[in-house]
Tab-separated table of N, CA, C and O in Angstrom:
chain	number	residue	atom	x	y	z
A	1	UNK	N	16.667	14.059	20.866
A	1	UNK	CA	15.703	12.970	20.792
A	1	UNK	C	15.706	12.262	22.149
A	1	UNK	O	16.789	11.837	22.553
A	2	UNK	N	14.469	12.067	22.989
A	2	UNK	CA	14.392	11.598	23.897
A	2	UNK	C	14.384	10.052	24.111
A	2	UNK	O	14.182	9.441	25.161
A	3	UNK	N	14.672	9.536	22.786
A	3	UNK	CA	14.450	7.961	22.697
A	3	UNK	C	16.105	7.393	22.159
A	3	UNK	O	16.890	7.910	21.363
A	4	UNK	N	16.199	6.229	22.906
A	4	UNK	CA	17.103	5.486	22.138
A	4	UNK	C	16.718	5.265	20.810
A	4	UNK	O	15.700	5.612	20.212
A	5	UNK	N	18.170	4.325	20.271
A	5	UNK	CA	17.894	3.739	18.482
A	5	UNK	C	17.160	3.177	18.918
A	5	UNK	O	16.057	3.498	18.476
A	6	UNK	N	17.116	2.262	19.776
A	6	UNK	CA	16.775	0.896	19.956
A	6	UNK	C	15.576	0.881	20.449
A	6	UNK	O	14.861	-0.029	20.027
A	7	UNK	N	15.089	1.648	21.262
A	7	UNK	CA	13.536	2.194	21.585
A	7	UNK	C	12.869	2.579	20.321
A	7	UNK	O	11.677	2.463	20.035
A	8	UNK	N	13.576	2.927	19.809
A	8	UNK	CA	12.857	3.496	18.348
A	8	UNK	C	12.105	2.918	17.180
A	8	UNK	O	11.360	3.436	16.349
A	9	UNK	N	12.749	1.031	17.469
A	9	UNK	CA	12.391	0.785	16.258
A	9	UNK	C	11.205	0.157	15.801
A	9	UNK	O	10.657	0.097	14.701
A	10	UNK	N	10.822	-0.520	17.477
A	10	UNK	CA	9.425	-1.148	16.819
A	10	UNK	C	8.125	0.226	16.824
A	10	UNK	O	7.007	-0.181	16.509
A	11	UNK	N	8.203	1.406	17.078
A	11	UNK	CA	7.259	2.103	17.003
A	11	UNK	C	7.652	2.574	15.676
A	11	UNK	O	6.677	2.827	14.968
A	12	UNK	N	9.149	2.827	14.958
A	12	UNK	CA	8.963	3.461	13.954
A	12	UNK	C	8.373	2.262	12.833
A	12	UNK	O	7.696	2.662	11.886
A	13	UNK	N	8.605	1.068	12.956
A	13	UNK	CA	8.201	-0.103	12.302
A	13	UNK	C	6.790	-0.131	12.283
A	13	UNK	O	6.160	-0.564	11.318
A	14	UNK	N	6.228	0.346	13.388
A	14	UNK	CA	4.541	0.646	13.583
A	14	UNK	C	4.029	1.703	12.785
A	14	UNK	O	3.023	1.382	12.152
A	15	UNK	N	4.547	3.233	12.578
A	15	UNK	CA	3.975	3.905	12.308
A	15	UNK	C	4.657	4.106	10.759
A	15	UNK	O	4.323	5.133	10.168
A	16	UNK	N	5.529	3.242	10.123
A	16	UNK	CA	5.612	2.986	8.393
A	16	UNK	C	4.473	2.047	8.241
A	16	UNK	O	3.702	2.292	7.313
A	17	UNK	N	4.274	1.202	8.856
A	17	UNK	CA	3.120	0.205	8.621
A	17	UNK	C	1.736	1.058	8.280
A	17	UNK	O	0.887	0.441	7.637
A	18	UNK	N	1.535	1.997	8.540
A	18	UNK	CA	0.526	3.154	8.536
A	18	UNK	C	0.677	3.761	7.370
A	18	UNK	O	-0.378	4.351	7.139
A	19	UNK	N	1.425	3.921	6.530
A	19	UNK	CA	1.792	4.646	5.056
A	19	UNK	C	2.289	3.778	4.372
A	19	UNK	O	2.585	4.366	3.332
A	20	UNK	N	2.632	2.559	4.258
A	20	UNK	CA	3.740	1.610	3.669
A	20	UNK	C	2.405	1.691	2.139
A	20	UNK	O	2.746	1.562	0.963
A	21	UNK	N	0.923	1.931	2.617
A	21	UNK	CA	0.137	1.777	1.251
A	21	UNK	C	0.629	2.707	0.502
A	21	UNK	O	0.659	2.469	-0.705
A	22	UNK	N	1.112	3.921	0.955
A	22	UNK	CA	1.222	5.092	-0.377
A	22	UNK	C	2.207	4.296	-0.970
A	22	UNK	O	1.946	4.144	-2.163
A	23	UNK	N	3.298	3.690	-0.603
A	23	UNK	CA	4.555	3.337	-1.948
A	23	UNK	C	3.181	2.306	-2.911
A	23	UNK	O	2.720	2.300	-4.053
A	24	UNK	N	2.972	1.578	-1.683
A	24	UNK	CA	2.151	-0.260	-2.723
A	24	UNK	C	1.036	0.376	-3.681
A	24	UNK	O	0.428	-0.252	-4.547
A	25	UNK	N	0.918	1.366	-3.456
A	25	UNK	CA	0.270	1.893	-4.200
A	25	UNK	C	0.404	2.166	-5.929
A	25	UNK	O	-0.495	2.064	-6.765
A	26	UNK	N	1.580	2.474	-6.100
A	26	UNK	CA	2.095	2.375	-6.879
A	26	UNK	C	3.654	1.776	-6.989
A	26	UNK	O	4.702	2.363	-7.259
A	27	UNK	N	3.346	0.158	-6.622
A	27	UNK	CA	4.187	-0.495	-7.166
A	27	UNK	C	5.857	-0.550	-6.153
A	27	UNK	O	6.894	-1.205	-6.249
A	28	UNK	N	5.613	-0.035	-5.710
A	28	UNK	CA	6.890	0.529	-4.615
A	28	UNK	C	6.486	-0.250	-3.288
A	28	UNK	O	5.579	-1.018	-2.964
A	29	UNK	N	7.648	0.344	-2.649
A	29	UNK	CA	7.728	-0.603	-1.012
A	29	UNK	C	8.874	-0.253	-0.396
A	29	UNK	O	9.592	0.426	-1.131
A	30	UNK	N	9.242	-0.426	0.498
A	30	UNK	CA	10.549	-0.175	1.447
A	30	UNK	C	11.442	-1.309	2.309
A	30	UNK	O	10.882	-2.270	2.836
A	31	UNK	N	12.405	-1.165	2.366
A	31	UNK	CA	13.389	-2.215	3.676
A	31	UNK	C	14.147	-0.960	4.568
A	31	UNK	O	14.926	-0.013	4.461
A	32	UNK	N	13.230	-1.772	5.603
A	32	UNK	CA	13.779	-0.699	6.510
A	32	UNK	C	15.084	-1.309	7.444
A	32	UNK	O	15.100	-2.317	8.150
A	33	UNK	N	15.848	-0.610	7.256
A	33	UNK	CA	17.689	-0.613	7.291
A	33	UNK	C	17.899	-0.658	8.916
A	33	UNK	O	18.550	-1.515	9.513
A	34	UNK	N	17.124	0.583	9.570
A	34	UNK	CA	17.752	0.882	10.901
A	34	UNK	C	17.523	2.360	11.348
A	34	UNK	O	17.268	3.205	10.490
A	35	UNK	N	17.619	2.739	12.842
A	35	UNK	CA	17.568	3.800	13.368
A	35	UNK	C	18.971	4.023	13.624
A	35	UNK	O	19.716	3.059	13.801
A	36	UNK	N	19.518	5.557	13.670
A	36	UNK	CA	21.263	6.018	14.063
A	36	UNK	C	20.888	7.327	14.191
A	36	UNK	O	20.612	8.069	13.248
A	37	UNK	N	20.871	7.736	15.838
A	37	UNK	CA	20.780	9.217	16.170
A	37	UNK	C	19.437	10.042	16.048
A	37	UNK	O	19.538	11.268	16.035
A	38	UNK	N	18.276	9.502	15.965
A	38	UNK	CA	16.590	9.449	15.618
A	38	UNK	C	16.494	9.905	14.133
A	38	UNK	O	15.642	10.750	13.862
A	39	UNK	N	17.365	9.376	13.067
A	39	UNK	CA	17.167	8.863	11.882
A	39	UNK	C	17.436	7.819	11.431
A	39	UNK	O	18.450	7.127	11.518
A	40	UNK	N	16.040	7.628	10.679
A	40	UNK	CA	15.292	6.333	10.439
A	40	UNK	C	15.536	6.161	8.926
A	40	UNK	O	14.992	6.928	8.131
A	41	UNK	N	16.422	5.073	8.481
A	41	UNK	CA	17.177	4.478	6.955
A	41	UNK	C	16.145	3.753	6.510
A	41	UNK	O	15.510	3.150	7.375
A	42	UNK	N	15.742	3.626	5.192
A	42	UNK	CA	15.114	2.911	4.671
A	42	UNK	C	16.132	2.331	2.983
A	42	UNK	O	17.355	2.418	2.876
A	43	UNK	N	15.472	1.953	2.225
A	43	UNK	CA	15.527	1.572	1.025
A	43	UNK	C	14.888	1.276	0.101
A	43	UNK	O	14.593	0.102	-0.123
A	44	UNK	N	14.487	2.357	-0.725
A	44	UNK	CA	12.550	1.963	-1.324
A	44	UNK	C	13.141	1.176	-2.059
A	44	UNK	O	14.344	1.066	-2.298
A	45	UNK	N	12.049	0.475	-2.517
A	45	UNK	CA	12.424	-0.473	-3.730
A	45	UNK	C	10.732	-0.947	-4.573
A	45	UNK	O	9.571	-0.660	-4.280
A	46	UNK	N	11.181	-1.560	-5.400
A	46	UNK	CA	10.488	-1.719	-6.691
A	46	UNK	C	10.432	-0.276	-7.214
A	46	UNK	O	11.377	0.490	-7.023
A	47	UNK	N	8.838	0.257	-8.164
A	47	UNK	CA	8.865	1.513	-8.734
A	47	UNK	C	9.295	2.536	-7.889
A	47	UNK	O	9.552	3.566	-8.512
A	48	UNK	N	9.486	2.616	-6.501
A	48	UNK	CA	9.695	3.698	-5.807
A	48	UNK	C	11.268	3.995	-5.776
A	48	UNK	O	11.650	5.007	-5.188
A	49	UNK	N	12.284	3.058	-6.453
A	49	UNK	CA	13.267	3.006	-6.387
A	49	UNK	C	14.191	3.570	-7.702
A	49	UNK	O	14.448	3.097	-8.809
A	50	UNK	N	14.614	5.034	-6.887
A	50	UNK	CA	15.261	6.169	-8.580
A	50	UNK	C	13.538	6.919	-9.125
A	50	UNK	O	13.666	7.573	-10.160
A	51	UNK	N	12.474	6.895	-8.724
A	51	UNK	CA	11.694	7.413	-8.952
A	51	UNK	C	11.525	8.975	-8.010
A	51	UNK	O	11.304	9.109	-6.807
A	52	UNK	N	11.692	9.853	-8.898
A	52	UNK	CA	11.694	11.476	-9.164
A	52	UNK	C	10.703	12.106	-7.679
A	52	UNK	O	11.080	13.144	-7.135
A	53	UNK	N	9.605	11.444	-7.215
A	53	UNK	CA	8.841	11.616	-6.449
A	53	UNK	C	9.134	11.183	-5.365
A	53	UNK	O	8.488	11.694	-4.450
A	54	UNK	N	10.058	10.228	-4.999
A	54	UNK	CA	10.226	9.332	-3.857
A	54	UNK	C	10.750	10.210	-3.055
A	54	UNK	O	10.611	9.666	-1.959
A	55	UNK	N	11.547	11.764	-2.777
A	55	UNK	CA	11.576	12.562	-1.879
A	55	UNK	C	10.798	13.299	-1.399
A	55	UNK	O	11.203	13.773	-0.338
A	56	UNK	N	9.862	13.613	-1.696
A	56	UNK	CA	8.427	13.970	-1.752
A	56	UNK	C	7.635	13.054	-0.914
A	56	UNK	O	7.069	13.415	0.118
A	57	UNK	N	7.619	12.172	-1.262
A	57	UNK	CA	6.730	10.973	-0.513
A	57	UNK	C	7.319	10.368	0.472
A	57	UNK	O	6.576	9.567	1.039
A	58	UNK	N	8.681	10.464	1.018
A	58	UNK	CA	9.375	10.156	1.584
A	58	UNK	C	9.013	11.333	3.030
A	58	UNK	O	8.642	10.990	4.152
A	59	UNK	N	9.235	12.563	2.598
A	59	UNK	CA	9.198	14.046	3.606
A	59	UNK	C	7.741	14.044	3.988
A	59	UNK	O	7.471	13.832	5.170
A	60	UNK	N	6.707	14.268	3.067
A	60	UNK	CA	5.597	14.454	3.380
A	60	UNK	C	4.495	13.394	3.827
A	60	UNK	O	3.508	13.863	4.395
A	61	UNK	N	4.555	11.954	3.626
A	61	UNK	CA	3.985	11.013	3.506
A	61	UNK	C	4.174	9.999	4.938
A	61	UNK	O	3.383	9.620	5.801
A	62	UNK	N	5.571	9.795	4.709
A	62	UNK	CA	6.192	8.522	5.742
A	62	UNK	C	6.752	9.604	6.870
A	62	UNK	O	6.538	9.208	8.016
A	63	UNK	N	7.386	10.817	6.788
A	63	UNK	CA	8.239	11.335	7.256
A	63	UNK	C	7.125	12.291	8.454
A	63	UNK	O	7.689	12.810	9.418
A	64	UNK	N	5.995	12.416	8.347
A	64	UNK	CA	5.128	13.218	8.787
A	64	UNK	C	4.258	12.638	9.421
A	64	UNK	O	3.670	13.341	10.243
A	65	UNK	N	3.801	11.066	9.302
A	65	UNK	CA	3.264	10.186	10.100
A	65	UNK	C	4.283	10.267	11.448
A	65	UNK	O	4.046	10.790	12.536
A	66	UNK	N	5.559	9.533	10.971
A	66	UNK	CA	6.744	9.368	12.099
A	66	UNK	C	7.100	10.442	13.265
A	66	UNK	O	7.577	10.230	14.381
A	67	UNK	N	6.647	11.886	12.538
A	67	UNK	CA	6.348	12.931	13.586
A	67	UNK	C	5.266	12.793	13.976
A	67	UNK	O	5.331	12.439	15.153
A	68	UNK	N	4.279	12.873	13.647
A	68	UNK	CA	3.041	12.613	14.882
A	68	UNK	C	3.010	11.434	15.674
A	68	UNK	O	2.720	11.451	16.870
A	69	UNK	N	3.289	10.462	15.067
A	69	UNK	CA	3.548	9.014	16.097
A	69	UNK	C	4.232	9.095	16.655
A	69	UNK	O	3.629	9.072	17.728
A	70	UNK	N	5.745	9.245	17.012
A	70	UNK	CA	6.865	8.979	17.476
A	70	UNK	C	7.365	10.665	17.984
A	70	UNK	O	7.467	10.933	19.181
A	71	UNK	N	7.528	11.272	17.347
A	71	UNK	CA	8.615	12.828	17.962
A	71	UNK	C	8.774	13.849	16.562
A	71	UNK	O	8.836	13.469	15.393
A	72	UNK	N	8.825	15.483	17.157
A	72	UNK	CA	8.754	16.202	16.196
A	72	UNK	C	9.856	16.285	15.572
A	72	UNK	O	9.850	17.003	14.572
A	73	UNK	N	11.270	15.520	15.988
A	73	UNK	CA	12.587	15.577	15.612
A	73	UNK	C	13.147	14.458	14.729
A	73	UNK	O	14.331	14.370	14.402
A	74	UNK	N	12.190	13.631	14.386
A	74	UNK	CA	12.427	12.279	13.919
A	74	UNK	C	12.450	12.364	12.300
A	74	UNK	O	11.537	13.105	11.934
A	75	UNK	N	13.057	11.944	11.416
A	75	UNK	CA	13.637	11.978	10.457
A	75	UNK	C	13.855	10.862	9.398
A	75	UNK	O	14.377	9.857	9.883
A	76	UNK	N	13.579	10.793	8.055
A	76	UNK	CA	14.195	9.413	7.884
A	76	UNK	C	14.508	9.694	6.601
A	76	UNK	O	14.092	10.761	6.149
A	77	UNK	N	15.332	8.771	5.711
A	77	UNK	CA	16.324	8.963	5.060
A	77	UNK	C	16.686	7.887	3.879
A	77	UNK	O	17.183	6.825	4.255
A	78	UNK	N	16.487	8.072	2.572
A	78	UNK	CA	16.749	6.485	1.387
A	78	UNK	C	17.762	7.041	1.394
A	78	UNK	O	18.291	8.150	1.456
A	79	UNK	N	18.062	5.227	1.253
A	79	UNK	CA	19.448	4.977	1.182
A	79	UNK	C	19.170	4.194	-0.072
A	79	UNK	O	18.304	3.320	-0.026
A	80	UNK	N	19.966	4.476	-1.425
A	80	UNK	CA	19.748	3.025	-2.565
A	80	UNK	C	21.036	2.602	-2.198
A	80	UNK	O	21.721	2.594	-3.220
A	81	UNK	N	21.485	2.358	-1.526
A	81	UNK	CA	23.093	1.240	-0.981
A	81	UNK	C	22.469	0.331	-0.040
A	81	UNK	O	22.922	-0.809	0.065
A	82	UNK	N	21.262	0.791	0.808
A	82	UNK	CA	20.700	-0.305	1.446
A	82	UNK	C	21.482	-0.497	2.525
A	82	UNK	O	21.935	0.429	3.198
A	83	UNK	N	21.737	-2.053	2.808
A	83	UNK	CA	22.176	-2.493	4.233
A	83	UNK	C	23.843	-2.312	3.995
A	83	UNK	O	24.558	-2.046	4.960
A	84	UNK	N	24.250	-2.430	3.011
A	84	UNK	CA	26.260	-1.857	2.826
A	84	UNK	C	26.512	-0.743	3.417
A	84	UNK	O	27.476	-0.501	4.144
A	85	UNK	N	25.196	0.323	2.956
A	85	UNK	CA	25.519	1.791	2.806
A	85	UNK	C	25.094	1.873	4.251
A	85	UNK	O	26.013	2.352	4.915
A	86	UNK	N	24.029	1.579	4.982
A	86	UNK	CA	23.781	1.625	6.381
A	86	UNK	C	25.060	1.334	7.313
A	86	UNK	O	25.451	2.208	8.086
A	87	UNK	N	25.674	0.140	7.226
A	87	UNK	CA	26.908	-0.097	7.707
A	87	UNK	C	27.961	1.036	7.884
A	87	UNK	O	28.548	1.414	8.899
A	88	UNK	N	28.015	1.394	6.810
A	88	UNK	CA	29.260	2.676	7.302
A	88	UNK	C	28.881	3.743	8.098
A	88	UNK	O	29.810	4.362	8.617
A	89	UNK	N	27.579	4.175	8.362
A	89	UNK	CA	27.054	5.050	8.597
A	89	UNK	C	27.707	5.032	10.200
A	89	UNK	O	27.402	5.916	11.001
Protein backbone atom coordinates (compact mmCIF):
# COMPACT_ATOMS: atom_id res chain seq x y z
CA UNK A 1 0.00 0.00 0.00
CA UNK A 2 1.39 3.18 -1.10
CA UNK A 3 -0.40 5.26 1.57
CA UNK A 4 0.05 5.74 5.18
CA UNK A 5 -2.82 4.84 8.00
CA UNK A 6 -2.96 8.19 8.47
CA UNK A 7 -3.18 9.39 4.82
CA UNK A 8 -5.81 7.01 4.57
CA UNK A 9 -8.38 8.15 6.58
CA UNK A 10 -10.07 11.11 5.46
CA UNK A 11 -10.35 9.65 1.84
CA UNK A 12 -11.49 6.36 3.21
CA UNK A 13 -14.08 8.49 5.39
CA UNK A 14 -14.94 10.09 1.89
CA UNK A 15 -15.48 7.21 -0.12
CA UNK A 16 -17.88 5.20 2.89
CA UNK A 17 -19.77 8.43 2.74
CA UNK A 18 -20.59 7.23 -0.91
CA UNK A 19 -22.27 3.79 0.20
CA UNK A 20 -23.01 4.55 3.92
CA UNK A 21 -26.90 4.65 2.01
CA UNK A 22 -26.79 0.87 1.27
CA UNK A 23 -26.58 0.01 5.26
CA UNK A 24 -29.41 3.29 5.99
CA UNK A 25 -31.12 1.68 3.79
CA UNK A 26 -32.10 -0.81 5.67
CA UNK A 27 -31.84 0.33 9.03
CA UNK A 28 -28.06 -0.22 9.52
CA UNK A 29 -25.01 2.16 9.66
CA UNK A 30 -21.37 1.95 10.63
CA UNK A 31 -18.50 3.48 13.21
CA UNK A 32 -15.68 3.65 11.64
CA UNK A 33 -12.84 2.39 14.15
CA UNK A 34 -9.59 3.11 12.11
CA UNK A 35 -7.04 2.27 9.38
CA UNK A 36 -3.88 -0.55 10.45
CA UNK A 37 -1.71 -1.66 7.45
CA UNK A 38 -4.45 -0.40 4.48
CA UNK A 39 -7.22 -2.13 6.46
CA UNK A 40 -10.03 -0.22 7.13
CA UNK A 41 -12.17 -1.40 10.75
CA UNK A 42 -15.52 -0.56 10.97
CA UNK A 43 -18.49 -1.62 13.27
CA UNK A 44 -21.93 -1.91 11.65
CA UNK A 45 -24.49 -1.27 13.83
CA UNK A 46 -28.22 -1.08 14.17
CA UNK A 47 -29.97 -3.90 11.67
CA UNK A 48 -26.67 -4.36 9.98
CA UNK A 49 -25.29 -5.61 13.16
CA UNK A 50 -25.14 -9.94 13.35
CA UNK A 51 -27.14 -9.60 10.14
CA UNK A 52 -26.33 -12.76 7.71
CA UNK A 53 -25.75 -10.29 4.70
CA UNK A 54 -23.47 -7.80 6.26
CA UNK A 55 -20.37 -9.75 4.61
CA UNK A 56 -21.70 -9.45 1.43
CA UNK A 57 -22.39 -5.87 1.66
CA UNK A 58 -19.44 -5.25 3.38
CA UNK A 59 -17.00 -7.05 0.21
CA UNK A 60 -19.10 -6.00 -2.56
CA UNK A 61 -20.74 -2.69 -1.64
CA UNK A 62 -18.33 -0.57 0.76
CA UNK A 63 -15.30 -2.73 0.01
CA UNK A 64 -15.38 -2.08 -3.88
CA UNK A 65 -16.12 1.64 -3.78
CA UNK A 66 -12.78 1.87 -1.42
CA UNK A 67 -10.97 0.13 -4.38
CA UNK A 68 -11.87 2.39 -6.98
CA UNK A 69 -11.49 5.51 -4.79
CA UNK A 70 -8.55 4.90 -2.83
CA UNK A 71 -6.25 1.54 -4.10
CA UNK A 72 -6.76 -1.96 -5.50
CA UNK A 73 -5.22 -3.36 -2.17
CA UNK A 74 -7.45 -1.70 0.29
CA UNK A 75 -9.58 -3.77 2.46
CA UNK A 76 -11.92 -3.40 5.27
CA UNK A 77 -13.07 -5.40 7.99
CA UNK A 78 -16.34 -5.62 11.01
CA UNK A 79 -15.35 -5.70 13.94
CA UNK A 80 -18.62 -6.30 16.57
CA UNK A 81 -15.91 -5.51 19.56
CA UNK A 82 -15.71 -2.11 18.01
CA UNK A 83 -13.20 0.37 19.52
CA UNK A 84 -11.87 -2.50 22.52
CA UNK A 85 -11.42 -4.95 19.75
CA UNK A 86 -9.60 -2.26 17.44
CA UNK A 87 -7.21 -1.56 20.32
CA UNK A 88 -5.55 -4.82 20.44
CA UNK A 89 -5.19 -5.02 16.97
Amino acid sequence: MPFSDEELIEPVKASLAKTIHILENDGGGLDFLGVKNGVVYVKLTGACHGCPASGTTLKYGLEKQLKIDIHPDISIVNLAGGESEFAKL
